mmCIF file of C-alpha atoms in Angstrom:
data_model
loop_
_atom_site.group_PDB
_atom_site.id
_atom_site.type_symbol
_atom_site.label_atom_id
_atom_site.label_comp_id
_atom_site.label_asym_id
_atom_site.label_seq_id
_atom_site.Cartn_x
_atom_site.Cartn_y
_atom_site.Cartn_z
ATOM 1 C CA UNK A 10 31.543 12.292 -27.907
ATOM 2 C CA UNK A 11 28.377 10.382 -28.697
ATOM 3 C CA UNK A 12 28.012 7.215 -26.652
ATOM 4 C CA UNK A 13 28.461 4.020 -28.705
ATOM 5 C CA UNK A 14 27.835 0.346 -27.687
ATOM 6 C CA UNK A 15 31.509 -0.590 -28.194
ATOM 7 C CA UNK A 16 32.941 2.146 -25.952
ATOM 8 C CA UNK A 17 34.797 1.339 -22.715
ATOM 9 C CA UNK A 18 36.073 -2.058 -23.861
ATOM 10 C CA UNK A 19 39.772 -1.144 -24.160
ATOM 11 C CA UNK A 20 39.902 1.722 -21.692
ATOM 12 C CA UNK A 21 38.176 2.990 -18.500
ATOM 13 C CA UNK A 22 34.801 4.687 -18.661
ATOM 14 C CA UNK A 23 36.121 7.721 -16.784
ATOM 15 C CA UNK A 24 39.509 9.124 -17.629
ATOM 16 C CA UNK A 25 40.850 11.712 -15.209
ATOM 17 C CA UNK A 26 41.773 15.114 -16.729
ATOM 18 C CA UNK A 27 45.160 16.746 -16.155
ATOM 19 C CA UNK A 28 45.921 17.293 -12.463
ATOM 20 C CA UNK A 29 47.803 20.488 -13.165
ATOM 21 C CA UNK A 30 48.301 22.509 -16.297
ATOM 22 C CA UNK A 31 51.654 22.716 -17.944
ATOM 23 C CA UNK A 32 52.954 25.987 -19.363
ATOM 24 C CA UNK A 33 51.048 27.041 -22.553
ATOM 25 C CA UNK A 34 52.427 25.445 -25.721
ATOM 26 C CA UNK A 35 51.985 26.853 -29.231
ATOM 27 C CA UNK A 36 49.560 25.341 -31.710
ATOM 28 C CA UNK A 37 49.465 23.625 -34.127
ATOM 29 C CA UNK A 38 51.362 20.763 -32.625
ATOM 30 C CA UNK A 39 51.660 16.983 -32.863
ATOM 31 C CA UNK A 40 51.968 14.304 -30.191
ATOM 32 C CA UNK A 41 52.721 10.575 -30.307
ATOM 33 C CA UNK A 42 50.785 8.069 -28.189
ATOM 34 C CA UNK A 43 50.594 4.231 -28.063
ATOM 35 C CA UNK A 44 47.960 2.191 -29.830
ATOM 36 C CA UNK A 45 47.145 -0.015 -26.864
ATOM 37 C CA UNK A 46 44.705 -0.469 -24.001
ATOM 38 C CA UNK A 47 44.656 2.557 -21.663
ATOM 39 C CA UNK A 48 45.241 0.537 -18.483
ATOM 40 C CA UNK A 49 48.445 -1.007 -19.979
ATOM 41 C CA UNK A 50 50.092 2.216 -21.081
ATOM 42 C CA UNK A 51 48.402 5.005 -19.171
ATOM 43 C CA UNK A 52 51.687 6.768 -18.426
ATOM 44 C CA UNK A 53 52.737 6.842 -22.078
ATOM 45 C CA UNK A 54 49.269 7.998 -23.222
ATOM 46 C CA UNK A 55 48.844 10.717 -20.605
ATOM 47 C CA UNK A 56 52.276 12.296 -20.705
ATOM 48 C CA UNK A 57 51.976 14.004 -24.145
ATOM 49 C CA UNK A 58 48.478 15.216 -23.285
ATOM 50 C CA UNK A 59 49.733 16.551 -19.907
ATOM 51 C CA UNK A 60 52.379 18.503 -21.725
ATOM 52 C CA UNK A 61 49.733 20.132 -23.991
ATOM 53 C CA UNK A 62 47.096 20.506 -21.265
ATOM 54 C CA UNK A 63 47.166 24.357 -21.327
ATOM 55 C CA UNK A 64 46.999 24.770 -25.133
ATOM 56 C CA UNK A 65 43.156 24.500 -25.547
ATOM 57 C CA UNK A 66 43.008 23.232 -29.148
ATOM 58 C CA UNK A 67 39.872 23.805 -31.245
ATOM 59 C CA UNK A 68 40.446 20.635 -33.286
ATOM 60 C CA UNK A 69 42.181 17.301 -32.546
ATOM 61 C CA UNK A 70 43.009 15.124 -35.518
ATOM 62 C CA UNK A 71 43.505 11.519 -34.445
ATOM 63 C CA UNK A 72 45.603 9.474 -36.921
ATOM 64 C CA UNK A 73 45.765 5.737 -36.337
ATOM 65 C CA UNK A 74 46.522 2.731 -38.502
ATOM 66 C CA UNK A 75 43.718 0.857 -40.289
ATOM 67 C CA UNK A 76 43.881 -2.845 -39.303
ATOM 68 C CA UNK A 77 41.197 -3.950 -41.745
ATOM 69 C CA UNK A 78 41.187 -4.515 -45.555
ATOM 70 C CA UNK A 79 39.527 -1.735 -47.549
ATOM 71 C CA UNK A 80 36.443 -3.067 -49.198
ATOM 72 C CA UNK A 81 36.342 -3.217 -53.006
ATOM 73 C CA UNK A 82 33.551 -0.618 -53.218
ATOM 74 C CA UNK A 83 35.881 1.932 -51.587
ATOM 75 C CA UNK A 84 38.303 1.633 -54.512
ATOM 76 C CA UNK A 85 41.675 3.290 -54.143
ATOM 77 C CA UNK A 86 40.855 4.710 -50.680
ATOM 78 C CA UNK A 87 43.830 4.732 -48.301
ATOM 79 C CA UNK A 88 42.447 6.913 -45.528
ATOM 80 C CA UNK A 89 38.978 7.036 -43.980
ATOM 81 C CA UNK A 90 36.888 9.450 -41.895
ATOM 82 C CA UNK A 91 33.393 8.939 -40.452
ATOM 83 C CA UNK A 92 30.429 9.673 -42.682
ATOM 84 C CA UNK A 93 28.906 12.142 -40.250
ATOM 85 C CA UNK A 94 29.784 14.246 -37.191
ATOM 86 C CA UNK A 95 29.119 11.613 -34.509
ATOM 87 C CA UNK A 96 32.809 11.626 -33.334
ATOM 88 C CA UNK A 97 32.958 15.403 -32.782
ATOM 89 C CA UNK A 98 31.147 18.344 -31.232
ATOM 90 C CA UNK A 99 31.528 20.564 -34.279
ATOM 91 C CA UNK A 100 31.021 19.937 -38.025
ATOM 92 C CA UNK A 101 33.980 17.825 -39.105
ATOM 93 C CA UNK A 102 33.906 18.643 -42.803
ATOM 94 C CA UNK A 103 34.074 22.401 -42.829
ATOM 95 C CA UNK A 104 36.901 22.331 -45.372
ATOM 96 C CA UNK A 105 35.936 23.047 -48.987
ATOM 97 C CA UNK A 106 36.075 19.460 -50.089
ATOM 98 C CA UNK A 107 37.168 15.954 -49.158
ATOM 99 C CA UNK A 108 39.863 14.412 -51.459
ATOM 100 C CA UNK A 109 38.879 11.532 -53.731
ATOM 101 C CA UNK A 110 41.334 9.210 -52.074
ATOM 102 C CA UNK A 111 39.633 9.623 -48.662
ATOM 103 C CA UNK A 112 36.618 7.503 -47.861
ATOM 104 C CA UNK A 113 33.668 8.451 -45.622
ATOM 105 C CA UNK A 114 32.415 5.331 -43.878
ATOM 106 C CA UNK A 115 31.353 4.770 -40.268
ATOM 107 C CA UNK A 116 31.666 0.975 -40.436
ATOM 108 C CA UNK A 117 35.495 0.914 -40.331
ATOM 109 C CA UNK A 118 35.510 2.721 -37.016
ATOM 110 C CA UNK A 119 33.442 0.076 -35.201
ATOM 111 C CA UNK A 120 36.356 -2.333 -35.021
ATOM 112 C CA UNK A 121 39.164 0.205 -34.612
ATOM 113 C CA UNK A 122 39.391 1.085 -30.877
ATOM 114 C CA UNK A 123 42.223 3.666 -31.162
ATOM 115 C CA UNK A 124 39.910 6.431 -32.363
ATOM 116 C CA UNK A 125 37.481 5.837 -29.508
ATOM 117 C CA UNK A 126 40.200 5.478 -26.866
ATOM 118 C CA UNK A 127 41.967 8.724 -27.919
ATOM 119 C CA UNK A 128 38.650 10.453 -28.314
ATOM 120 C CA UNK A 129 37.818 9.734 -24.649
ATOM 121 C CA UNK A 130 41.241 11.009 -23.523
ATOM 122 C CA UNK A 131 40.775 14.178 -25.583
ATOM 123 C CA UNK A 132 37.365 14.712 -24.079
ATOM 124 C CA UNK A 133 38.884 14.435 -20.610
ATOM 125 C CA UNK A 134 41.683 16.910 -21.306
ATOM 126 C CA UNK A 135 40.005 19.250 -23.825
ATOM 127 C CA UNK A 136 36.196 19.002 -23.354
ATOM 128 C CA UNK A 137 35.393 21.670 -25.939
ATOM 129 C CA UNK A 138 37.608 20.327 -28.731
ATOM 130 C CA UNK A 139 36.224 18.929 -32.000
ATOM 131 C CA UNK A 140 37.609 15.515 -32.914
ATOM 132 C CA UNK A 141 38.402 14.243 -36.398
ATOM 133 C CA UNK A 142 39.580 10.603 -36.516
ATOM 134 C CA UNK A 143 41.424 9.451 -39.626
ATOM 135 C CA UNK A 144 42.254 5.774 -40.215
ATOM 136 C CA UNK A 145 45.337 5.286 -42.488
ATOM 137 C CA UNK A 146 46.378 2.162 -44.369
ATOM 138 C CA UNK A 147 49.853 1.081 -43.225
ATOM 139 C CA UNK A 148 51.403 0.359 -46.632
ATOM 140 C CA UNK A 149 51.519 3.760 -48.248
ATOM 141 C CA UNK A 150 54.011 4.994 -50.825
ATOM 142 C CA UNK A 151 55.503 8.428 -51.190
ATOM 143 C CA UNK A 152 52.726 9.877 -53.347
ATOM 144 C CA UNK A 153 50.028 8.774 -50.879
ATOM 145 C CA UNK A 154 51.949 10.151 -47.915
ATOM 146 C CA UNK A 155 52.325 13.436 -49.663
ATOM 147 C CA UNK A 156 48.588 13.596 -50.371
ATOM 148 C CA UNK A 157 47.812 12.919 -46.696
ATOM 149 C CA UNK A 158 50.409 15.525 -45.615
ATOM 150 C CA UNK A 159 48.962 18.144 -47.910
ATOM 151 C CA UNK A 160 45.440 17.421 -46.600
ATOM 152 C CA UNK A 161 46.641 17.803 -42.992
ATOM 153 C CA UNK A 162 48.335 21.084 -43.880
ATOM 154 C CA UNK A 163 45.040 22.288 -45.391
ATOM 155 C CA UNK A 164 43.148 21.333 -42.258
ATOM 156 C CA UNK A 165 45.688 23.102 -40.081
ATOM 157 C CA UNK A 166 45.678 26.184 -42.319
ATOM 158 C CA UNK A 167 41.854 26.282 -41.922
ATOM 159 C CA UNK A 168 42.099 25.773 -38.127
ATOM 160 C CA UNK A 169 45.590 26.664 -36.737
ATOM 161 C CA UNK A 170 44.558 25.706 -33.179
ATOM 162 C CA UNK A 171 44.956 22.032 -34.067
ATOM 163 C CA UNK A 172 46.503 19.164 -32.154
ATOM 164 C CA UNK A 173 47.528 16.196 -34.286
ATOM 165 C CA UNK A 174 47.507 12.899 -32.331
ATOM 166 C CA UNK A 175 49.534 10.102 -33.893
ATOM 167 C CA UNK A 176 48.379 6.817 -32.382
ATOM 168 C CA UNK A 177 50.721 3.851 -33.145
ATOM 169 C CA UNK A 178 53.290 1.426 -31.780
ATOM 170 C CA UNK A 179 57.020 1.214 -32.104
ATOM 171 C CA UNK A 180 57.050 -1.984 -34.127
ATOM 172 C CA UNK A 181 54.867 -4.600 -35.677
ATOM 173 C CA UNK A 182 54.055 -7.515 -33.344
ATOM 174 C CA UNK A 183 57.079 -9.869 -33.483
ATOM 175 C CA UNK A 184 59.597 -11.851 -31.425
ATOM 176 C CA UNK A 185 62.034 -10.035 -29.162
ATOM 177 C CA UNK A 186 65.049 -9.814 -31.486
ATOM 178 C CA UNK A 187 63.113 -8.380 -34.418
ATOM 179 C CA UNK A 188 60.904 -6.219 -32.166
ATOM 180 C CA UNK A 189 63.922 -4.616 -30.465
ATOM 181 C CA UNK A 190 65.716 -4.000 -33.771
ATOM 182 C CA UNK A 191 62.744 -2.416 -35.455
ATOM 183 C CA UNK A 192 61.881 -0.373 -32.418
ATOM 184 C CA UNK A 193 65.410 1.049 -32.049
ATOM 185 C CA UNK A 194 65.571 1.807 -35.700
ATOM 186 C CA UNK A 195 62.323 3.745 -35.667
ATOM 187 C CA UNK A 196 63.317 5.725 -32.545
ATOM 188 C CA UNK A 197 66.630 6.716 -34.123
ATOM 189 C CA UNK A 198 65.067 7.861 -37.380
ATOM 190 C CA UNK A 199 62.362 9.841 -35.613
ATOM 191 C CA UNK A 200 64.710 11.717 -33.307
ATOM 192 C CA UNK A 201 67.092 12.460 -36.199
ATOM 193 C CA UNK A 202 64.211 13.745 -38.413
ATOM 194 C CA UNK A 203 65.010 11.188 -41.121
ATOM 195 C CA UNK A 204 62.525 9.946 -43.799
ATOM 196 C CA UNK A 205 60.851 6.659 -42.869
ATOM 197 C CA UNK A 206 59.459 5.122 -46.084
ATOM 198 C CA UNK A 207 62.788 3.742 -47.323
ATOM 199 C CA UNK A 208 63.288 2.050 -43.969
ATOM 200 C CA UNK A 209 59.764 0.646 -44.033
ATOM 201 C CA UNK A 210 60.112 -0.769 -47.521
ATOM 202 C CA UNK A 211 63.521 -2.221 -46.786
ATOM 203 C CA UNK A 212 62.100 -3.764 -43.557
ATOM 204 C CA UNK A 213 64.313 -1.809 -41.180
ATOM 205 C CA UNK A 214 61.145 -0.634 -39.346
ATOM 206 C CA UNK A 215 57.793 -2.426 -39.043
ATOM 207 C CA UNK A 216 55.401 -0.075 -37.164
ATOM 208 C CA UNK A 217 51.950 -0.017 -38.746
ATOM 209 C CA UNK A 218 51.968 3.726 -38.190
ATOM 210 C CA UNK A 219 55.143 4.402 -40.210
ATOM 211 C CA UNK A 220 53.155 6.060 -43.062
ATOM 212 C CA UNK A 221 51.364 8.260 -40.528
ATOM 213 C CA UNK A 222 54.730 9.449 -39.139
ATOM 214 C CA UNK A 223 56.100 9.996 -42.638
ATOM 215 C CA UNK A 224 53.053 12.107 -43.586
ATOM 216 C CA UNK A 225 53.153 14.173 -40.408
ATOM 217 C CA UNK A 226 56.928 14.616 -40.908
ATOM 218 C CA UNK A 227 56.271 16.202 -44.263
ATOM 219 C CA UNK A 228 53.672 18.710 -42.965
ATOM 220 C CA UNK A 229 54.939 22.227 -43.467
ATOM 221 C CA UNK A 230 52.827 23.498 -40.612
ATOM 222 C CA UNK A 231 54.290 20.974 -38.108
ATOM 223 C CA UNK A 232 58.079 21.701 -38.159
ATOM 224 C CA UNK A 233 60.736 20.201 -35.929
ATOM 225 C CA UNK A 234 61.823 16.699 -35.038
ATOM 226 C CA UNK A 235 60.153 14.167 -32.758
ATOM 227 C CA UNK A 236 61.237 14.087 -29.095
ATOM 228 C CA UNK A 237 60.452 10.700 -27.548
ATOM 229 C CA UNK A 238 59.660 10.828 -23.824
ATOM 230 C CA UNK A 239 58.236 7.470 -22.893
ATOM 231 C CA UNK A 240 58.731 3.771 -23.748
ATOM 232 C CA UNK A 241 57.096 0.666 -22.428
ATOM 233 C CA UNK A 242 57.044 -3.104 -23.013
ATOM 234 C CA UNK A 243 54.385 -5.028 -21.185
ATOM 235 C CA UNK A 244 54.902 -3.947 -17.541
ATOM 236 C CA UNK A 245 58.275 -2.295 -18.079
ATOM 237 C CA UNK A 246 58.079 1.526 -18.346
ATOM 238 C CA UNK A 247 61.036 3.831 -19.175
ATOM 239 C CA UNK A 248 61.468 7.604 -19.535
ATOM 240 C CA UNK A 249 64.553 7.085 -21.740
ATOM 241 C CA UNK A 250 65.822 4.279 -23.873
ATOM 242 C CA UNK A 251 67.306 1.610 -21.615
ATOM 243 C CA UNK A 252 70.911 0.511 -22.158
ATOM 244 C CA UNK A 253 69.769 -3.082 -22.501
ATOM 245 C CA UNK A 254 66.383 -3.959 -24.045
ATOM 246 C CA UNK A 255 64.402 -6.756 -22.371
ATOM 247 C CA UNK A 256 64.079 -9.989 -24.307
ATOM 248 C CA UNK A 257 60.847 -11.765 -23.445
ATOM 249 C CA UNK A 258 59.068 -14.868 -24.612
ATOM 250 C CA UNK A 259 56.452 -14.715 -27.366
ATOM 251 C CA UNK A 260 55.649 -11.843 -29.680
ATOM 252 C CA UNK A 261 55.322 -8.253 -28.491
ATOM 253 C CA UNK A 262 55.262 -4.613 -29.501
ATOM 254 C CA UNK A 263 57.012 -1.628 -27.970
ATOM 255 C CA UNK A 264 54.954 1.415 -27.055
ATOM 256 C CA UNK A 265 56.351 4.955 -27.430
ATOM 257 C CA UNK A 266 55.159 8.498 -26.701
ATOM 258 C CA UNK A 267 56.485 11.915 -27.428
ATOM 259 C CA UNK A 268 55.935 15.268 -29.101
ATOM 260 C CA UNK A 269 57.013 17.063 -32.289
ATOM 261 C CA UNK A 270 58.708 20.466 -32.266
ATOM 262 C CA UNK A 271 59.932 22.606 -29.418
#
């Protein structure tokens, strides 16, 4: 990746690659990683990449929630990519066209650390992989999720050796009772392969990445359910859902990791 002045704020300058390669996994594939500082959730970020460390993808698509308002001049845009190829080693826009609903604007990426953080992890694990970051508004409806899903399927059809990285948290920042409820609801729906938009609009889940998960869940080229493999809350790390969820002071978000498919 091209060095930028805001790199290395939320994560270390040097991220160690995989210590040992796992068995080869088929591509395309999708993984789920937290949207949080690397030093806080290193185990949950690294585990899905470790699992895919022998797959050697040609393209990594990083999907993460947009935390900013879309400017008026961008119109009905609900997903954004950089204007040029500065995030990747290969031309990012080799597909025939970019949809009208997708904006090309570098400015949004300067205050969204998830793309940079995951880009650095991808560089450590897969140094020859092109990287395409996509920022997605959190409040999408079914039509918009389907448009994003169709675009992802088109990208994967163009380059089957694709790893889709979903970068998000298990709930919106809230107090313990609401955070735990929303987190458990999201985990249950993901592992059961259930649609998520109804739960989002009825406030059963609150993750800013719910629309990302819904869109990826609709991708024909990414079949199978999500398998959740890591969970963390502040300094508490779990490899499976604990029988009793911690209740802590203040507002907090659960972090989850996992993979989609077999």
